[in-house]
Coordinates of C-alpha atoms in Angstrom, one line a residue:
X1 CA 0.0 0.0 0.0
X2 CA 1.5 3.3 -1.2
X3 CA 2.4 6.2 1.3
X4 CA -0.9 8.0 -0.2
X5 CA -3.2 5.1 0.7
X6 CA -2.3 4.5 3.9
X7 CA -2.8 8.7 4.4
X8 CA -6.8 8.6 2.8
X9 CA -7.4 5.3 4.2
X10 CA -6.8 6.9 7.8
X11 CA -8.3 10.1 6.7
X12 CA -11.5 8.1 5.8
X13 CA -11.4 6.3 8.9
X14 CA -11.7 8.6 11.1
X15 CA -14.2 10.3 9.3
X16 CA -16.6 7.0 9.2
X17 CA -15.4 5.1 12.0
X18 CA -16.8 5.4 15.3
X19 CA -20.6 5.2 14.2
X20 CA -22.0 4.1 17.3
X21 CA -22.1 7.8 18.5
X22 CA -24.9 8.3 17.0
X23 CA -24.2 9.4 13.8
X24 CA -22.3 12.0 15.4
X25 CA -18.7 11.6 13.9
X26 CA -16.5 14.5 12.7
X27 CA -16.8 15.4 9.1
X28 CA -14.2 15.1 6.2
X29 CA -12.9 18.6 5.2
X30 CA -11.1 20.0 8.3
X31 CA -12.8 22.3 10.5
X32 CA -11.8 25.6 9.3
X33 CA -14.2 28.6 9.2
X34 CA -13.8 28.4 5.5
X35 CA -14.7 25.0 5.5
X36 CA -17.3 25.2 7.9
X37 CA -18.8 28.3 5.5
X38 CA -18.4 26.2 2.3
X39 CA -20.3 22.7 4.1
X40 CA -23.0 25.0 4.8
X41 CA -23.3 26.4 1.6
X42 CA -23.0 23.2 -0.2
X43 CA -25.5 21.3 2.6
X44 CA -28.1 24.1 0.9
X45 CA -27.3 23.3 -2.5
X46 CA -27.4 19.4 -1.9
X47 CA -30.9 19.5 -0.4
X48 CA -32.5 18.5 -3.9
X49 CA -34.6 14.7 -3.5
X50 CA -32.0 12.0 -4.2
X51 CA -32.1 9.7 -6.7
X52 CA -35.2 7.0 -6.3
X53 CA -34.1 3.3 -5.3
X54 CA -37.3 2.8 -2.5
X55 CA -36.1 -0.1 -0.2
X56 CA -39.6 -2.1 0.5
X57 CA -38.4 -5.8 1.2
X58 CA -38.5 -7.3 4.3
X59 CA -41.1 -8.3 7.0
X60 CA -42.8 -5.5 9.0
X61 CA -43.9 -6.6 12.4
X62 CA -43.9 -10.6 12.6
X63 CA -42.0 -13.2 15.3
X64 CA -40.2 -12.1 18.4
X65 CA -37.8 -14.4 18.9
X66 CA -35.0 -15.3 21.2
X67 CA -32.2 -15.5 19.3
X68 CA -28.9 -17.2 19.9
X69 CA -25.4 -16.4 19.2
X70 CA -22.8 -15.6 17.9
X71 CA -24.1 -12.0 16.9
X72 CA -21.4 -12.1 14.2
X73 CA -23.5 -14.8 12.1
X74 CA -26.2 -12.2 11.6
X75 CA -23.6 -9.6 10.3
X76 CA -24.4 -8.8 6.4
X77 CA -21.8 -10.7 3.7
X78 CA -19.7 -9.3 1.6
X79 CA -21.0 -11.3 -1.2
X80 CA -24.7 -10.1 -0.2
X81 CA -24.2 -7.1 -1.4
X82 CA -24.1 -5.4 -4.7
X83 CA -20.8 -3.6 -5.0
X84 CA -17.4 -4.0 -4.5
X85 CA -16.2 -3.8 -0.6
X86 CA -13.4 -4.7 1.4
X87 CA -13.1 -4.6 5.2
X88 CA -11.8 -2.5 7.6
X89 CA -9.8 -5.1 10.0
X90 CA -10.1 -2.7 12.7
X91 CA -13.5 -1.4 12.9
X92 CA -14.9 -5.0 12.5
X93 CA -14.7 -6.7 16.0
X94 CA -17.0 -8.7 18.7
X95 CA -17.9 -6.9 21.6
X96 CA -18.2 -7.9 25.6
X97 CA -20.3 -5.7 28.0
X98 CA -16.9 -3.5 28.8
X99 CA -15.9 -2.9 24.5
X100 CA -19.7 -2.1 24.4
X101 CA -20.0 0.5 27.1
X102 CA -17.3 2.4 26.5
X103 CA -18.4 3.0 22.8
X104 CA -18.6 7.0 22.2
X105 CA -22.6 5.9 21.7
X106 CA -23.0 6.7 25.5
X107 CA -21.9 9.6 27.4
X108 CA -19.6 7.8 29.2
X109 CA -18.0 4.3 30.1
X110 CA -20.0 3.8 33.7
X111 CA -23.5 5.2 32.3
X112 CA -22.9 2.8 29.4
X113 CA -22.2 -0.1 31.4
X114 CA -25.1 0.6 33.9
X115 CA -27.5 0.7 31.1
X116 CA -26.1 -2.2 29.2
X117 CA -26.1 -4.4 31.9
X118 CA -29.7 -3.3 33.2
X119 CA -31.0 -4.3 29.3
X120 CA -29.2 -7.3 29.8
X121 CA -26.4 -7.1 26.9
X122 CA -25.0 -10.3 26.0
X123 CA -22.5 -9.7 23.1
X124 CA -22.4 -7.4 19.8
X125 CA -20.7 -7.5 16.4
X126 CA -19.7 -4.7 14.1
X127 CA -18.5 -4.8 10.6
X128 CA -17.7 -2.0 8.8
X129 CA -16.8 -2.2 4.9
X130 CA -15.1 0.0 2.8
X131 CA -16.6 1.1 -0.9
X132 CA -13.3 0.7 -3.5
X133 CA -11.0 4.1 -4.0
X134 CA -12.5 4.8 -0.5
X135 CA -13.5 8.7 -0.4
X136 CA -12.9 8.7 -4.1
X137 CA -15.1 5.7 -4.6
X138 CA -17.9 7.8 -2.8
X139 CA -17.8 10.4 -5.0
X140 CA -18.3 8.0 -7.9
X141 CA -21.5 6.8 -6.0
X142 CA -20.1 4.3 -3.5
X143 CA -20.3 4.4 -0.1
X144 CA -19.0 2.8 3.8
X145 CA -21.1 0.7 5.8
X146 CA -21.2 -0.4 9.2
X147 CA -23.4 -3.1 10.3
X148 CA -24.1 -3.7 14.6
X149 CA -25.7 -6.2 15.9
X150 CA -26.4 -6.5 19.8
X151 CA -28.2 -9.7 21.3
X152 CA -29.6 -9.1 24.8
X153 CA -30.5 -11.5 27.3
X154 CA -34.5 -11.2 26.5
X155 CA -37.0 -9.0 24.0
X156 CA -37.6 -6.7 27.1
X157 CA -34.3 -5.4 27.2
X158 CA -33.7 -5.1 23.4
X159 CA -37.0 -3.1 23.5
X160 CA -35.5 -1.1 26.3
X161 CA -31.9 -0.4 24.2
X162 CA -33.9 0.6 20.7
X163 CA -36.2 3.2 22.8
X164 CA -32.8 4.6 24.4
X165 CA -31.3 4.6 20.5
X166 CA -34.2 6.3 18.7
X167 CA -34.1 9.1 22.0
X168 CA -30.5 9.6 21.3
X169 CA -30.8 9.9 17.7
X170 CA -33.8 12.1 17.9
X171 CA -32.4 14.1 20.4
X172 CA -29.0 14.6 18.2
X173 CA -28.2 18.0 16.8
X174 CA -28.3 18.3 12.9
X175 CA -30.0 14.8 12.7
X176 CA -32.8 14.6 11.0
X177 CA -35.6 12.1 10.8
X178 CA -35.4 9.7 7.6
X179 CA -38.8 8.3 6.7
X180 CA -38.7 4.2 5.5
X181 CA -40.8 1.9 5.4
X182 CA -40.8 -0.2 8.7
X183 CA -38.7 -3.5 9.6
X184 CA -38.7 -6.2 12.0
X185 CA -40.6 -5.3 15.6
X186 CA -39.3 -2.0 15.9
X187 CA -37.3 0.5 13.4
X188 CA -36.7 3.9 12.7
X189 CA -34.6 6.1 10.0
X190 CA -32.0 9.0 10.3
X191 CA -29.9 11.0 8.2
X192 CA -27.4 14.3 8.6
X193 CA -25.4 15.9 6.6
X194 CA -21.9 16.7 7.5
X195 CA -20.2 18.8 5.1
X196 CA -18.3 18.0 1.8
X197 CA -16.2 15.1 0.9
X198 CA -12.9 15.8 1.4
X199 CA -11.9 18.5 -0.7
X200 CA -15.0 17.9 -3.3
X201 CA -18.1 20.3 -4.2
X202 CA -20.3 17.0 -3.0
X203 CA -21.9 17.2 0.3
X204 CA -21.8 13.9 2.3
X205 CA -24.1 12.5 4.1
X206 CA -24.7 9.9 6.9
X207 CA -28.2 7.7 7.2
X208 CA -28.4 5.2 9.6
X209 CA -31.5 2.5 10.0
X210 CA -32.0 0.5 13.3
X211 CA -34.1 -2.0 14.2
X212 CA -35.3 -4.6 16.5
X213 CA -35.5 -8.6 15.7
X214 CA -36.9 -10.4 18.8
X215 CA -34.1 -9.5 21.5
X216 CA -31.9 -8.3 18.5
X217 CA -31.2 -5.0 17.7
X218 CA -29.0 -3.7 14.6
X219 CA -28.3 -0.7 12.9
X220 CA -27.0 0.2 9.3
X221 CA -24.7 3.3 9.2
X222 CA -24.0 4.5 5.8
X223 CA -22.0 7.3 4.3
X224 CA -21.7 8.6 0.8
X225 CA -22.3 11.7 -1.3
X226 CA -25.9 13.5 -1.1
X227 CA -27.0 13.2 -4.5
X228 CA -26.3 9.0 -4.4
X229 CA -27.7 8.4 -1.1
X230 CA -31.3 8.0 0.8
X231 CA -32.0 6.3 4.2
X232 CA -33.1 3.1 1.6
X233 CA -29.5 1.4 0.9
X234 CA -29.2 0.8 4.6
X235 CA -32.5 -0.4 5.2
X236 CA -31.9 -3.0 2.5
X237 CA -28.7 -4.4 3.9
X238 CA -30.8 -4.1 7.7
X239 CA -33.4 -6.8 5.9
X240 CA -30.5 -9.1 5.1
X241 CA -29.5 -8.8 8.6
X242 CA -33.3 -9.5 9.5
X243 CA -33.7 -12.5 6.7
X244 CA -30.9 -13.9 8.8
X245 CA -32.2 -13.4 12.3
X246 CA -35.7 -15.0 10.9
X247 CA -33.8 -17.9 9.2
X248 CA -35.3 -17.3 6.0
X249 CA -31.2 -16.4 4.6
X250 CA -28.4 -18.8 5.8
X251 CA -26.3 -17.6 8.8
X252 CA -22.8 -18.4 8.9
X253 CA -20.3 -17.1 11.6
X254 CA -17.5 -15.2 10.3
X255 CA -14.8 -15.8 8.5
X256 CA -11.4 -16.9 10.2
X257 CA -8.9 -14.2 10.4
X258 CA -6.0 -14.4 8.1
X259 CA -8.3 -15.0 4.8
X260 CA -8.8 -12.7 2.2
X261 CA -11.5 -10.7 4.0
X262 CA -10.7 -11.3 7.7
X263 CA -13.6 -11.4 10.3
X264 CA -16.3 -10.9 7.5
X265 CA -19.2 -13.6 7.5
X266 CA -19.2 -15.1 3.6

């Protein structure tokens, strides 16, 4: 990997990684005044209605059940979906209660391990995958995903962790609502725009879709440019999450570390 990779691949990173804040993750672009002047302006001139691709599979409502784990083997493939990816070995880990709590999702370490451990966490999985040319694959219409998914000990405390997700995400500034149509027991939609890609004239964007299976909950982050991107690509790779947790799509646990694409379920 040249010297120039390694720079954008970090410089992507820590613009996408980190998604269980809440969508609330620091923008590419810097965070001079200019910049900050020129994301606004651009954030007004990307508000046109993106391109149409309605996500409508899936099964709204339906079975509550008590799923097993590992939480990996209900992690989306790499062959499920429909562009080119690879992962990101480290944002694409299994989590314990303490990995868990200290996410940046909660305010802090003991308020997340108090409320994880009073829904009853059990274990969690994230994957995140990276579009190919990274930040300049997104401006050619690809974009990152990360996939969590969070078993609990029953349905009650799953319920309990998606109402304290949809108040945090409600309650975040500059996210916005992101109507879709409805998945699993529970789910809900967000989106926020955070500037412009890099150096580009494209404003990018972050949608995220969560939802609860039974005493599963998993969310879809996504990030790409405005004018390729609606709440609607993650809630398609949520169903294949769900298809797995409902049995109806095979679940396989991940694949072994020191394959071609390390800790990703095939």
């Amino acid at each position: 990997m040249s010297g120039e990779r390694r720079v954008g691949r970090r410089a992507a990173l820590a613009t996408i990684a980190g998604a269980g804040a809440a969508l609330v993750v620091t923008a590419c672009g810097g965070g001079s005044s200019a910049t900050s002047r020129n994301a606004a302006t651009l954030a007004a001139q990307g508000s046109s209605t993106p391109a149409p691709g309605t996500s409508t599979g899936g099964v709204e409502g339906g079975p509550e059940p008590l799923l097993s784990g590992p939480a990996a083997k209900y992690a989306p493939a790499q062959a499920e979906l429909t562009a080119a990816y690879k992962v990101a070995p480290n944002e694409t880990y299994g989590m314990g209660l303490d990995t868990y709590a200290a996410s940046t999702f909660f305010p802090g370490a003991t308020e997340g391990k108090e409320l994880a451990t009073g829904w009853g966490f059990g274990e969690g999985y994230q994957v995140m995958l990276e579009p190919d040319g990274l930040l300049a694959g997104v401006l050619k219409g690809g974009y990152f995903v990360t996939a969590e998914v969070y078993l609990f000990r029953d349905q009650a405390g799953a319920k309990a962790a998606f109402d304290y997700y949809r108040s945090r995400y409600d309650s975040t500034a500059g996210s916005e609502s992101a109507p879709a149509k409805g998945l699993a027991n529970q789910s809900g939609g967000w989106q926020l725009i955070k500037g412009p890609v890099g150096t580009s004239s494209l404003v990018g964007i972050y949608h995220r879709f969560v939802f609860r299976r039974g005493n599963m909950l998993a969310s879809v982050q996504t990030y790409g440019a405005q004018p390729f991107m609606t709440v609607d690509k993650a809630r398609d790779i949520a169903v294949i999450i769900d298809e797995r947790a409902l049995g109806t799509r095979q679940a396989t646990e991940p694949t072994p570390a020191g394959t071609t694409v390390p800790g990703l379920p095939r």
